[in-house]
Amino acid sequence: MEFLMMLESWDRERLTKRFWSGEISNNQFTNEVCNCLLATFTKRMQLHEPDLPSFDPDNCLGYFDNLFTFKNAISKKDSEFNRVLRRAENVQELVDDIFDDWGKLRLITNAYSGALAKRWTKRTVPKRKKILLDAWPGMNPAHRPDFEVIRRDLKGPAHRDALLIPYINLEDLSSEKNLLEFMHSRTKVHPEYFAFSDSLTFKTAVKMDAVKPAAQYFQVMLLTGQKSRDTYGKLKSIDITEVENIVWTGYAFQLAQGIVILETQQRLYRFLLRCAEHLLHDIDISQVVNNADTTDRKERSSLTNTIISEPAEWQSVSKMNSQASYRLPQPFSLDSLQRLAGAERDAAEDVFWALHEDPGFFQEQVASLVQQNMEPCRRAFGEGEPTAQMQA
């Protein structure tokens, strides 16, 4: 029964139905289950090794011979799965770096937020770009470099940064607000709050061969909701049948994806810390831990009140989207969804009553539908022009 639950849902239902209907015997049922298991595991392994031979139920011995030959071939090279396992050994180092840089950056922004805001806004754009390049050498120069990579169909690890972190670019970060908002949002909450948003570009990077995923169906990485060094990035062994549900809900991440998230966060916090150190180059920030409660007390809220505050004028959707990557991820709001659905319902009700009470509006809507669906109307009215027949 345990092996039966490891099958895909459609295979499980099909075999169970055939067995209880008497179409196949016990021995045939067992053979079918084994064949389906081999086919399922082979399919999932092929996600990591595309050259793995496909399972042929009519030639089991030949399949295992090919599999043995394939295993000997891949044992001579360093596979991506083994590289991911070696990177997983350094998970605790990544977590320690993230927590150390986040904690230090949090104290710096709390103590010197006013100085950071003033010094950044007073600098010219070329000087801002110099600070950014010193903190992140080789930063992409243009807005949304991932669009250019996808448009030109450029593939390979050389475009990893452009696809995984497209918001790290000179054009956007050299503006007056974006870097300060980025620094404010990343220090305001725990790194686990950004785990899911930092994973949204992973699939695109995989599709463009910038990141090579390694299929690992028996371990996941815990990030969301984990707020301590001991639990953040912890690996958890689970049943193979639970992997897809757990990963889909965002509760955990597959091993390769989780490592990419940790590496991304490590680079982001190190980058922000270097920017802060460049801006405060003449201040001894080594004593910020001891002086965090007294230093720059009057200007502590300057970053939030004067730079991060929302403008009075209406912002365009494109501008809001360009700044979304530097702000806190917005949680799902059921109240907003209900208000949106209520507004759509009220609009539909207004249209319904207008169709019922206003003949002119009714004629305009029908004429618009006819123009949008000319061919179906021709078939309904014949060879003549439907608009002319309706007016007649």
mmCIF file of C-alpha atoms in Angstrom:
data_model
loop_
_atom_site.group_PDB
_atom_site.id
_atom_site.type_symbol
_atom_site.label_atom_id
_atom_site.label_comp_id
_atom_site.label_asym_id
_atom_site.label_seq_id
_atom_site.Cartn_x
_atom_site.Cartn_y
_atom_site.Cartn_z
ATOM 1 C CA MET A 1 0.000 0.000 0.000
ATOM 2 C CA GLU A 2 2.885 2.397 0.766
ATOM 3 C CA PHE A 3 4.319 1.828 -2.711
ATOM 4 C CA LEU A 4 0.893 2.405 -4.228
ATOM 5 C CA MET A 5 0.677 5.866 -2.569
ATOM 6 C CA MET A 6 3.978 6.844 -4.194
ATOM 7 C CA LEU A 7 2.445 6.588 -7.660
ATOM 8 C CA GLU A 8 1.041 9.515 -9.586
ATOM 9 C CA SER A 9 -2.650 10.056 -8.838
ATOM 10 C CA TRP A 10 -3.844 9.060 -12.316
ATOM 11 C CA ASP A 11 -1.777 5.852 -12.305
ATOM 12 C CA ARG A 12 -3.002 4.968 -8.822
ATOM 13 C CA GLU A 13 -6.663 5.441 -9.784
ATOM 14 C CA ARG A 14 -6.254 3.540 -13.054
ATOM 15 C CA LEU A 15 -4.554 0.517 -11.499
ATOM 16 C CA THR A 16 -6.906 0.407 -8.521
ATOM 17 C CA LYS A 17 -9.925 0.479 -10.802
ATOM 18 C CA ARG A 18 -8.557 -2.312 -13.007
ATOM 19 C CA PHE A 19 -7.687 -4.442 -9.978
ATOM 20 C CA TRP A 20 -11.083 -4.200 -8.262
ATOM 21 C CA SER A 21 -12.927 -4.787 -11.519
ATOM 22 C CA GLY A 22 -11.063 -8.098 -11.953
ATOM 23 C CA GLU A 23 -9.375 -6.992 -15.142
ATOM 24 C CA ILE A 24 -5.919 -7.836 -13.776
ATOM 25 C CA SER A 25 -4.745 -10.398 -11.215
ATOM 26 C CA ASN A 26 -2.671 -9.859 -8.084
ATOM 27 C CA ASN A 27 0.578 -10.659 -9.867
ATOM 28 C CA GLN A 28 -0.286 -8.419 -12.802
ATOM 29 C CA PHE A 29 -1.264 -5.636 -10.400
ATOM 30 C CA THR A 30 2.099 -5.925 -8.601
ATOM 31 C CA ASN A 31 4.002 -5.846 -11.887
ATOM 32 C CA GLU A 32 2.058 -2.794 -13.062
ATOM 33 C CA VAL A 33 2.779 -0.965 -9.801
ATOM 34 C CA CYS A 34 6.505 -1.702 -10.084
ATOM 35 C CA ASN A 35 6.597 -0.548 -13.694
ATOM 36 C CA CYS A 36 4.804 2.680 -12.850
ATOM 37 C CA LEU A 37 7.162 3.317 -9.925
ATOM 38 C CA LEU A 38 10.214 2.850 -12.132
ATOM 39 C CA ALA A 39 8.722 5.111 -14.801
ATOM 40 C CA THR A 40 7.872 7.794 -12.202
ATOM 41 C CA PHE A 41 11.310 7.787 -10.589
ATOM 42 C CA THR A 42 12.999 7.800 -13.998
ATOM 43 C CA LYS A 43 10.913 10.775 -15.094
ATOM 44 C CA ARG A 44 11.815 12.725 -11.978
ATOM 45 C CA MET A 45 15.494 11.825 -12.214
ATOM 46 C CA GLN A 46 15.491 13.068 -15.815
ATOM 47 C CA LEU A 47 14.770 16.555 -14.491
ATOM 48 C CA HIS A 48 18.334 16.472 -13.160
ATOM 49 C CA GLU A 49 19.956 14.229 -15.796
ATOM 50 C CA PRO A 50 18.162 14.679 -19.157
ATOM 51 C CA ASP A 51 20.354 11.966 -20.709
ATOM 52 C CA LEU A 52 18.996 9.297 -18.361
ATOM 53 C CA PRO A 53 17.498 6.470 -20.462
ATOM 54 C CA SER A 54 13.696 6.306 -20.448
ATOM 55 C CA PHE A 55 11.989 3.325 -18.838
ATOM 56 C CA ASP A 56 10.612 0.678 -21.200
ATOM 57 C CA PRO A 57 8.246 -1.787 -19.448
ATOM 58 C CA ASP A 58 8.632 -4.255 -22.322
ATOM 59 C CA ASN A 59 12.411 -4.355 -21.955
ATOM 60 C CA CYS A 60 13.202 -4.157 -18.241
ATOM 61 C CA LEU A 61 16.542 -5.975 -18.479
ATOM 62 C CA GLY A 62 17.674 -3.725 -21.298
ATOM 63 C CA TYR A 63 16.624 -0.670 -19.284
ATOM 64 C CA PHE A 64 18.731 -1.695 -16.310
ATOM 65 C CA ASP A 65 21.685 -2.442 -18.592
ATOM 66 C CA ASN A 66 21.389 1.056 -20.087
ATOM 67 C CA LEU A 67 20.953 2.536 -16.614
ATOM 68 C CA PHE A 68 24.108 0.779 -15.390
ATOM 69 C CA THR A 69 26.048 2.079 -18.390
ATOM 70 C CA PHE A 70 24.665 5.577 -17.831
ATOM 71 C CA LYS A 71 25.597 5.453 -14.141
ATOM 72 C CA ASN A 72 29.175 4.531 -14.992
ATOM 73 C CA ALA A 73 29.304 7.394 -17.481
ATOM 74 C CA ILE A 74 28.054 10.085 -15.127
ATOM 75 C CA SER A 75 30.250 8.810 -12.278
ATOM 76 C CA LYS A 76 33.265 10.018 -14.256
ATOM 77 C CA LYS A 77 32.083 13.632 -14.259
ATOM 78 C CA ASP A 78 31.078 16.068 -11.534
ATOM 79 C CA SER A 79 27.300 16.254 -11.795
ATOM 80 C CA GLU A 80 25.227 19.276 -10.805
ATOM 81 C CA PHE A 81 23.593 17.268 -8.048
ATOM 82 C CA ASN A 82 26.933 16.614 -6.369
ATOM 83 C CA ARG A 83 27.820 20.290 -6.663
ATOM 84 C CA VAL A 84 24.544 21.217 -4.994
ATOM 85 C CA LEU A 85 25.277 18.781 -2.184
ATOM 86 C CA ARG A 86 28.678 20.369 -1.644
ATOM 87 C CA ARG A 87 27.084 23.810 -1.619
ATOM 88 C CA ALA A 88 24.581 22.512 0.935
ATOM 89 C CA GLU A 89 27.489 21.816 3.283
ATOM 90 C CA ASN A 90 28.091 25.583 3.412
ATOM 91 C CA VAL A 91 24.493 26.485 4.263
ATOM 92 C CA GLN A 92 25.330 27.376 7.857
ATOM 93 C CA GLU A 93 28.096 29.697 6.679
ATOM 94 C CA LEU A 94 25.628 31.466 4.384
ATOM 95 C CA VAL A 95 23.100 31.781 7.205
ATOM 96 C CA ASP A 96 25.750 33.177 9.580
ATOM 97 C CA ASP A 97 26.829 35.744 6.989
ATOM 98 C CA ILE A 98 23.214 36.788 6.393
ATOM 99 C CA PHE A 99 22.454 37.209 10.091
ATOM 100 C CA ASP A 100 25.746 39.006 10.808
ATOM 101 C CA ASP A 101 25.357 41.505 7.954
ATOM 102 C CA TRP A 102 21.632 41.995 8.605
ATOM 103 C CA GLY A 103 22.212 42.660 12.295
ATOM 104 C CA LYS A 104 25.050 45.097 11.652
ATOM 105 C CA LEU A 105 23.154 46.899 8.880
ATOM 106 C CA ARG A 106 20.081 47.143 11.098
ATOM 107 C CA LEU A 107 22.083 48.850 13.846
ATOM 108 C CA ILE A 108 23.744 51.233 11.353
ATOM 109 C CA THR A 109 20.434 52.316 9.795
ATOM 110 C CA ASN A 110 18.874 52.817 13.220
ATOM 111 C CA ALA A 111 21.792 54.909 14.436
ATOM 112 C CA TYR A 112 22.741 56.856 11.304
ATOM 113 C CA SER A 113 19.602 56.892 9.147
ATOM 114 C CA GLY A 114 19.605 60.688 8.945
ATOM 115 C CA ALA A 115 23.225 60.835 7.827
ATOM 116 C CA LEU A 116 22.665 58.081 5.246
ATOM 117 C CA ALA A 117 19.649 59.883 3.748
ATOM 118 C CA LYS A 118 21.345 63.303 3.601
ATOM 119 C CA ARG A 119 24.618 62.050 2.163
ATOM 120 C CA TRP A 120 22.940 59.933 -0.493
ATOM 121 C CA THR A 121 20.517 62.631 -1.689
ATOM 122 C CA LYS A 122 23.240 65.306 -1.863
ATOM 123 C CA ARG A 123 25.453 63.231 -4.140
ATOM 124 C CA THR A 124 25.197 63.546 -7.905
ATOM 125 C CA VAL A 125 24.151 60.598 -10.049
ATOM 126 C CA PRO A 126 27.733 59.828 -11.234
ATOM 127 C CA LYS A 127 28.945 59.740 -7.619
ATOM 128 C CA ARG A 128 26.044 57.493 -6.633
ATOM 129 C CA LYS A 129 26.920 55.114 -9.449
ATOM 130 C CA LYS A 130 30.525 55.034 -8.276
ATOM 131 C CA ILE A 131 29.406 53.995 -4.783
ATOM 132 C CA LEU A 132 27.166 51.295 -6.255
ATOM 133 C CA LEU A 133 29.943 49.922 -8.466
ATOM 134 C CA ASP A 134 32.398 49.890 -5.574
ATOM 135 C CA ALA A 135 29.892 47.890 -3.516
ATOM 136 C CA TRP A 136 28.820 45.645 -6.420
ATOM 137 C CA PRO A 137 31.435 45.471 -9.217
ATOM 138 C CA GLY A 138 30.034 44.739 -12.659
ATOM 139 C CA MET A 139 26.471 45.802 -11.825
ATOM 140 C CA ASN A 140 24.087 45.807 -14.785
ATOM 141 C CA PRO A 141 23.733 49.374 -16.112
ATOM 142 C CA ALA A 142 20.168 49.387 -17.483
ATOM 143 C CA HIS A 143 16.676 48.952 -16.034
ATOM 144 C CA ARG A 144 15.317 45.364 -16.070
ATOM 145 C CA PRO A 145 18.297 43.605 -17.668
ATOM 146 C CA ASP A 146 16.345 40.332 -17.583
ATOM 147 C CA PHE A 147 14.052 41.625 -20.344
ATOM 148 C CA GLU A 148 17.038 42.138 -22.624
ATOM 149 C CA VAL A 149 18.406 38.670 -21.831
ATOM 150 C CA ILE A 150 15.062 37.016 -22.585
ATOM 151 C CA ARG A 151 14.471 39.103 -25.726
ATOM 152 C CA ARG A 152 17.858 38.165 -27.171
ATOM 153 C CA ASP A 153 17.529 34.577 -25.920
ATOM 154 C CA LEU A 154 20.864 34.711 -24.105
ATOM 155 C CA LYS A 155 21.484 31.623 -22.010
ATOM 156 C CA GLY A 156 24.124 30.527 -19.552
ATOM 157 C CA PRO A 157 25.499 31.349 -16.092
ATOM 158 C CA ALA A 158 26.937 34.642 -17.401
ATOM 159 C CA HIS A 159 23.451 36.167 -17.112
ATOM 160 C CA ARG A 160 22.708 34.821 -13.641
ATOM 161 C CA ASP A 161 22.536 38.235 -11.928
ATOM 162 C CA ALA A 162 20.396 39.753 -14.671
ATOM 163 C CA LEU A 163 17.794 37.003 -14.278
ATOM 164 C CA LEU A 164 17.870 36.313 -10.537
ATOM 165 C CA ILE A 165 18.169 39.907 -9.265
ATOM 166 C CA PRO A 166 17.147 42.234 -12.130
ATOM 167 C CA TYR A 167 16.448 45.069 -9.684
ATOM 168 C CA ILE A 168 20.181 45.346 -8.919
ATOM 169 C CA ASN A 169 21.035 47.815 -11.691
ATOM 170 C CA LEU A 170 22.593 51.257 -11.875
ATOM 171 C CA GLU A 171 19.671 52.991 -13.553
ATOM 172 C CA ASP A 172 17.188 52.234 -10.772
ATOM 173 C CA LEU A 173 19.455 52.256 -7.722
ATOM 174 C CA SER A 174 21.132 55.556 -8.616
ATOM 175 C CA SER A 175 17.836 57.382 -8.157
ATOM 176 C CA GLU A 176 17.171 59.424 -5.026
ATOM 177 C CA LYS A 177 14.901 56.963 -3.235
ATOM 178 C CA ASN A 178 15.331 53.379 -4.355
ATOM 179 C CA LEU A 179 18.540 52.511 -2.497
ATOM 180 C CA LEU A 180 17.267 54.106 0.712
ATOM 181 C CA GLU A 181 13.941 52.277 0.427
ATOM 182 C CA PHE A 182 15.786 49.044 -0.268
ATOM 183 C CA MET A 183 17.994 49.526 2.767
ATOM 184 C CA HIS A 184 15.016 50.466 4.935
ATOM 185 C CA SER A 185 12.833 47.514 3.933
ATOM 186 C CA ARG A 186 15.605 44.911 4.234
ATOM 187 C CA THR A 187 16.511 46.030 7.740
ATOM 188 C CA LYS A 188 12.993 46.611 9.010
ATOM 189 C CA VAL A 189 12.001 42.919 9.027
ATOM 190 C CA HIS A 190 13.718 39.546 9.300
ATOM 191 C CA PRO A 191 15.382 38.008 6.196
ATOM 192 C CA GLU A 192 12.824 35.157 6.208
ATOM 193 C CA TYR A 193 10.160 37.723 5.240
ATOM 194 C CA PHE A 194 11.820 38.025 1.799
ATOM 195 C CA ALA A 195 12.458 34.317 1.196
ATOM 196 C CA PHE A 196 9.451 33.804 -1.071
ATOM 197 C CA SER A 197 9.875 37.066 -3.022
ATOM 198 C CA ASP A 198 13.566 36.268 -3.565
ATOM 199 C CA SER A 199 12.540 32.929 -5.102
ATOM 200 C CA LEU A 200 10.172 34.313 -7.760
ATOM 201 C CA THR A 201 12.896 34.711 -10.409
ATOM 202 C CA PHE A 202 14.324 31.211 -9.908
ATOM 203 C CA LYS A 203 12.188 29.517 -12.583
ATOM 204 C CA THR A 204 13.112 32.111 -15.195
ATOM 205 C CA ALA A 205 16.796 31.654 -14.414
ATOM 206 C CA VAL A 206 16.418 27.887 -14.740
ATOM 207 C CA LYS A 207 14.620 28.241 -18.066
ATOM 208 C CA MET A 208 17.449 30.388 -19.425
ATOM 209 C CA ASP A 209 20.112 27.927 -18.121
ATOM 210 C CA ALA A 210 21.536 30.533 -15.749
ATOM 211 C CA VAL A 211 20.899 28.140 -12.860
ATOM 212 C CA LYS A 212 20.920 24.357 -13.116
ATOM 213 C CA PRO A 213 18.501 22.774 -10.646
ATOM 214 C CA ALA A 214 19.250 19.406 -9.095
ATOM 215 C CA ALA A 215 16.236 17.223 -8.373
ATOM 216 C CA GLN A 216 16.127 16.322 -4.683
ATOM 217 C CA TYR A 217 12.824 14.775 -3.673
ATOM 218 C CA PHE A 218 13.612 13.685 -0.137
ATOM 219 C CA GLN A 219 14.855 16.923 1.443
ATOM 220 C CA VAL A 220 13.548 20.475 1.517
ATOM 221 C CA MET A 221 14.935 23.674 3.021
ATOM 222 C CA LEU A 222 12.974 25.601 5.640
ATOM 223 C CA LEU A 223 13.119 29.380 5.269
ATOM 224 C CA THR A 224 9.661 30.924 5.671
ATOM 225 C CA GLY A 225 8.811 31.477 9.318
ATOM 226 C CA GLN A 226 12.294 30.529 10.568
ATOM 227 C CA LYS A 227 13.822 33.406 12.567
ATOM 228 C CA SER A 228 16.860 31.898 14.267
ATOM 229 C CA ARG A 229 20.270 30.874 13.014
ATOM 230 C CA ASP A 230 19.634 27.272 13.983
ATOM 231 C CA THR A 231 16.396 26.905 12.008
ATOM 232 C CA TYR A 232 16.850 29.286 9.055
ATOM 233 C CA GLY A 233 18.013 27.209 6.101
ATOM 234 C CA LYS A 234 17.551 23.955 7.977
ATOM 235 C CA LEU A 235 17.159 20.822 5.853
ATOM 236 C CA LYS A 236 14.193 18.589 6.553
ATOM 237 C CA SER A 237 13.661 15.040 5.288
ATOM 238 C CA ILE A 238 10.104 14.394 4.131
ATOM 239 C CA ASP A 239 8.148 11.772 2.268
ATOM 240 C CA ILE A 240 8.374 11.995 -1.500
ATOM 241 C CA THR A 241 4.596 12.300 -1.817
ATOM 242 C CA GLU A 242 4.593 15.513 0.274
ATOM 243 C CA VAL A 243 7.292 17.445 -1.591
ATOM 244 C CA GLU A 244 5.101 19.066 -4.244
ATOM 245 C CA ASN A 245 2.451 20.225 -1.775
ATOM 246 C CA ILE A 246 4.983 21.669 0.675
ATOM 247 C CA VAL A 247 6.940 23.479 -2.024
ATOM 248 C CA TRP A 248 3.789 24.749 -3.726
ATOM 249 C CA THR A 249 2.492 26.343 -0.513
ATOM 250 C CA GLY A 250 5.799 28.179 0.045
ATOM 251 C CA TYR A 251 6.340 26.506 3.412
ATOM 252 C CA ALA A 252 9.654 25.085 2.204
ATOM 253 C CA PHE A 253 11.879 25.133 -0.871
ATOM 254 C CA GLN A 254 13.697 22.485 -2.823
ATOM 255 C CA LEU A 255 17.357 22.194 -1.936
ATOM 256 C CA ALA A 256 18.831 23.870 -5.032
ATOM 257 C CA GLN A 257 16.309 26.707 -4.906
ATOM 258 C CA GLY A 258 16.860 27.274 -1.194
ATOM 259 C CA ILE A 259 20.626 27.522 -1.664
ATOM 260 C CA VAL A 260 20.139 30.088 -4.442
ATOM 261 C CA ILE A 261 17.894 32.142 -2.120
ATOM 262 C CA LEU A 262 20.513 32.090 0.633
ATOM 263 C CA GLU A 263 23.304 33.039 -1.771
ATOM 264 C CA THR A 264 21.176 35.897 -3.120
ATOM 265 C CA GLN A 265 20.373 37.217 0.344
ATOM 266 C CA GLN A 266 24.001 36.986 1.401
ATOM 267 C CA ARG A 267 25.055 39.135 -1.561
ATOM 268 C CA LEU A 268 22.228 41.635 -1.050
ATOM 269 C CA TYR A 269 22.933 42.270 2.633
ATOM 270 C CA ARG A 270 26.679 42.462 1.970
ATOM 271 C CA PHE A 271 25.997 44.960 -0.836
ATOM 272 C CA LEU A 272 23.792 47.192 1.345
ATOM 273 C CA LEU A 273 26.323 47.050 4.166
ATOM 274 C CA ARG A 274 29.111 48.161 1.825
ATOM 275 C CA CYS A 275 26.975 51.050 0.552
ATOM 276 C CA ALA A 276 26.355 52.180 4.117
ATOM 277 C CA GLU A 277 30.068 51.956 4.904
ATOM 278 C CA HIS A 278 30.922 54.034 1.824
ATOM 279 C CA LEU A 279 28.434 56.727 2.815
ATOM 280 C CA LEU A 280 29.696 56.759 6.403
ATOM 281 C CA HIS A 281 33.374 56.473 5.517
ATOM 282 C CA ASP A 282 34.400 59.188 7.991
ATOM 283 C CA ILE A 283 32.440 57.705 10.924
ATOM 284 C CA ASP A 284 33.709 54.936 13.155
ATOM 285 C CA ILE A 285 30.815 52.494 12.823
ATOM 286 C CA SER A 286 32.643 49.765 14.726
ATOM 287 C CA GLN A 287 31.206 51.180 17.931
ATOM 288 C CA VAL A 288 27.672 51.372 16.577
ATOM 289 C CA VAL A 289 26.577 48.451 18.784
ATOM 290 C CA ASN A 290 27.449 50.355 21.945
ATOM 291 C CA ASN A 291 26.187 53.729 20.708
ATOM 292 C CA ALA A 292 23.071 52.545 18.833
ATOM 293 C CA ASP A 293 20.677 53.989 21.414
ATOM 294 C CA THR A 294 22.280 57.432 21.645
ATOM 295 C CA THR A 295 23.923 58.240 18.318
ATOM 296 C CA ASP A 296 21.946 60.337 15.847
ATOM 297 C CA ARG A 297 18.793 60.076 17.947
ATOM 298 C CA LYS A 298 17.279 63.246 16.494
ATOM 299 C CA GLU A 299 17.669 62.107 12.900
ATOM 300 C CA ARG A 300 16.835 58.413 13.406
ATOM 301 C CA SER A 301 13.399 58.652 11.761
ATOM 302 C CA SER A 302 14.588 60.851 8.900
ATOM 303 C CA LEU A 303 14.984 57.916 6.521
ATOM 304 C CA THR A 304 11.400 56.824 7.060
ATOM 305 C CA ASN A 305 9.681 60.193 7.309
ATOM 306 C CA THR A 306 11.366 62.189 4.548
ATOM 307 C CA ILE A 307 12.652 59.616 2.075
ATOM 308 C CA ILE A 308 10.423 56.563 2.391
ATOM 309 C CA SER A 309 7.202 58.504 2.901
ATOM 310 C CA GLU A 310 4.648 58.254 0.130
ATOM 311 C CA PRO A 311 4.320 61.306 -2.145
ATOM 312 C CA ALA A 312 1.139 63.314 -2.154
ATOM 313 C CA GLU A 313 0.660 63.048 -5.927
ATOM 314 C CA TRP A 314 -0.624 59.968 -7.701
ATOM 315 C CA GLN A 315 2.092 57.549 -8.854
ATOM 316 C CA SER A 316 1.939 55.786 -12.190
ATOM 317 C CA VAL A 317 1.629 52.009 -12.275
ATOM 318 C CA SER A 318 4.976 51.648 -14.059
ATOM 319 C CA LYS A 319 6.725 53.681 -11.372
ATOM 320 C CA MET A 320 5.103 51.672 -8.595
ATOM 321 C CA ASN A 321 6.158 48.424 -10.273
ATOM 322 C CA SER A 322 9.741 49.644 -10.655
ATOM 323 C CA GLN A 323 9.873 50.442 -6.911
ATOM 324 C CA ALA A 324 8.116 47.266 -5.741
ATOM 325 C CA SER A 325 11.337 45.236 -5.645
ATOM 326 C CA TYR A 326 12.835 47.615 -3.095
ATOM 327 C CA ARG A 327 9.857 47.669 -0.730
ATOM 328 C CA LEU A 328 8.360 45.192 1.685
ATOM 329 C CA PRO A 329 6.433 42.377 -0.025
ATOM 330 C CA GLN A 330 2.740 43.064 0.248
ATOM 331 C CA PRO A 331 0.855 40.289 2.058
ATOM 332 C CA PHE A 332 -2.351 38.851 0.686
ATOM 333 C CA SER A 333 -5.325 40.942 1.784
ATOM 334 C CA LEU A 334 -8.746 39.304 1.766
ATOM 335 C CA ASP A 335 -10.393 42.665 2.496
ATOM 336 C CA SER A 336 -8.861 44.209 -0.618
ATOM 337 C CA LEU A 337 -10.001 41.239 -2.689
ATOM 338 C CA GLN A 338 -13.539 41.579 -1.329
ATOM 339 C CA ARG A 339 -13.589 45.311 -2.112
ATOM 340 C CA LEU A 340 -12.354 44.617 -5.642
ATOM 341 C CA ALA A 341 -15.000 41.944 -6.182
ATOM 342 C CA GLY A 342 -17.668 44.290 -4.770
ATOM 343 C CA ALA A 343 -16.612 47.065 -7.141
ATOM 344 C CA GLU A 344 -16.791 44.686 -10.118
ATOM 345 C CA ARG A 345 -20.240 43.537 -9.024
ATOM 346 C CA ASP A 346 -21.505 47.132 -8.687
ATOM 347 C CA ALA A 347 -20.128 48.009 -12.129
ATOM 348 C CA ALA A 348 -21.830 44.972 -13.682
ATOM 349 C CA GLU A 349 -25.101 45.908 -11.959
ATOM 350 C CA ASP A 350 -24.906 49.456 -13.327
ATOM 351 C CA VAL A 351 -24.356 48.116 -16.849
ATOM 352 C CA PHE A 352 -27.323 45.757 -16.459
ATOM 353 C CA TRP A 353 -29.725 48.520 -15.400
ATOM 354 C CA ALA A 354 -28.410 50.830 -18.146
ATOM 355 C CA LEU A 355 -29.131 48.139 -20.741
ATOM 356 C CA HIS A 356 -32.628 47.793 -19.295
ATOM 357 C CA GLU A 357 -33.500 51.489 -19.067
ATOM 358 C CA ASP A 358 -31.437 53.239 -21.796
ATOM 359 C CA PRO A 359 -32.241 52.173 -25.406
ATOM 360 C CA GLY A 360 -29.366 54.219 -26.796
ATOM 361 C CA PHE A 361 -26.844 52.504 -24.508
ATOM 362 C CA PHE A 362 -28.348 49.115 -25.431
ATOM 363 C CA GLN A 363 -27.930 49.867 -29.161
ATOM 364 C CA GLU A 364 -24.311 50.970 -28.662
ATOM 365 C CA GLN A 365 -23.443 47.785 -26.793
ATOM 366 C CA VAL A 366 -25.087 45.522 -29.366
ATOM 367 C CA ALA A 367 -23.363 47.350 -32.235
ATOM 368 C CA SER A 368 -20.026 47.007 -30.450
ATOM 369 C CA LEU A 369 -20.581 43.274 -30.016
ATOM 370 C CA VAL A 370 -21.484 42.911 -33.684
ATOM 371 C CA GLN A 371 -18.289 44.675 -34.775
ATOM 372 C CA GLN A 372 -16.191 42.480 -32.504
ATOM 373 C CA ASN A 373 -17.904 39.264 -33.680
ATOM 374 C CA MET A 374 -18.546 40.004 -37.345
ATOM 375 C CA GLU A 375 -18.056 36.478 -38.723
ATOM 376 C CA PRO A 376 -20.496 34.736 -36.312
ATOM 377 C CA CYS A 377 -23.040 37.469 -37.056
ATOM 378 C CA ARG A 378 -22.648 36.943 -40.817
ATOM 379 C CA ARG A 379 -23.374 33.268 -40.385
ATOM 380 C CA ALA A 380 -26.458 34.132 -38.298
ATOM 381 C CA PHE A 381 -27.859 36.825 -40.653
ATOM 382 C CA GLY A 382 -26.739 35.327 -43.947
ATOM 383 C CA GLU A 383 -24.560 36.917 -46.617
ATOM 384 C CA GLY A 384 -25.757 40.479 -46.008
ATOM 385 C CA GLU A 385 -24.131 43.028 -43.720
ATOM 386 C CA PRO A 386 -25.410 42.329 -40.182
ATOM 387 C CA THR A 387 -25.203 45.979 -39.096
ATOM 388 C CA ALA A 388 -27.413 47.107 -41.978
ATOM 389 C CA GLN A 389 -29.962 44.368 -41.294
ATOM 390 C CA MET A 390 -30.134 45.306 -37.635
ATOM 391 C CA GLN A 391 -30.646 48.990 -38.423
ATOM 392 C CA ALA A 392 -33.364 48.049 -40.891
#
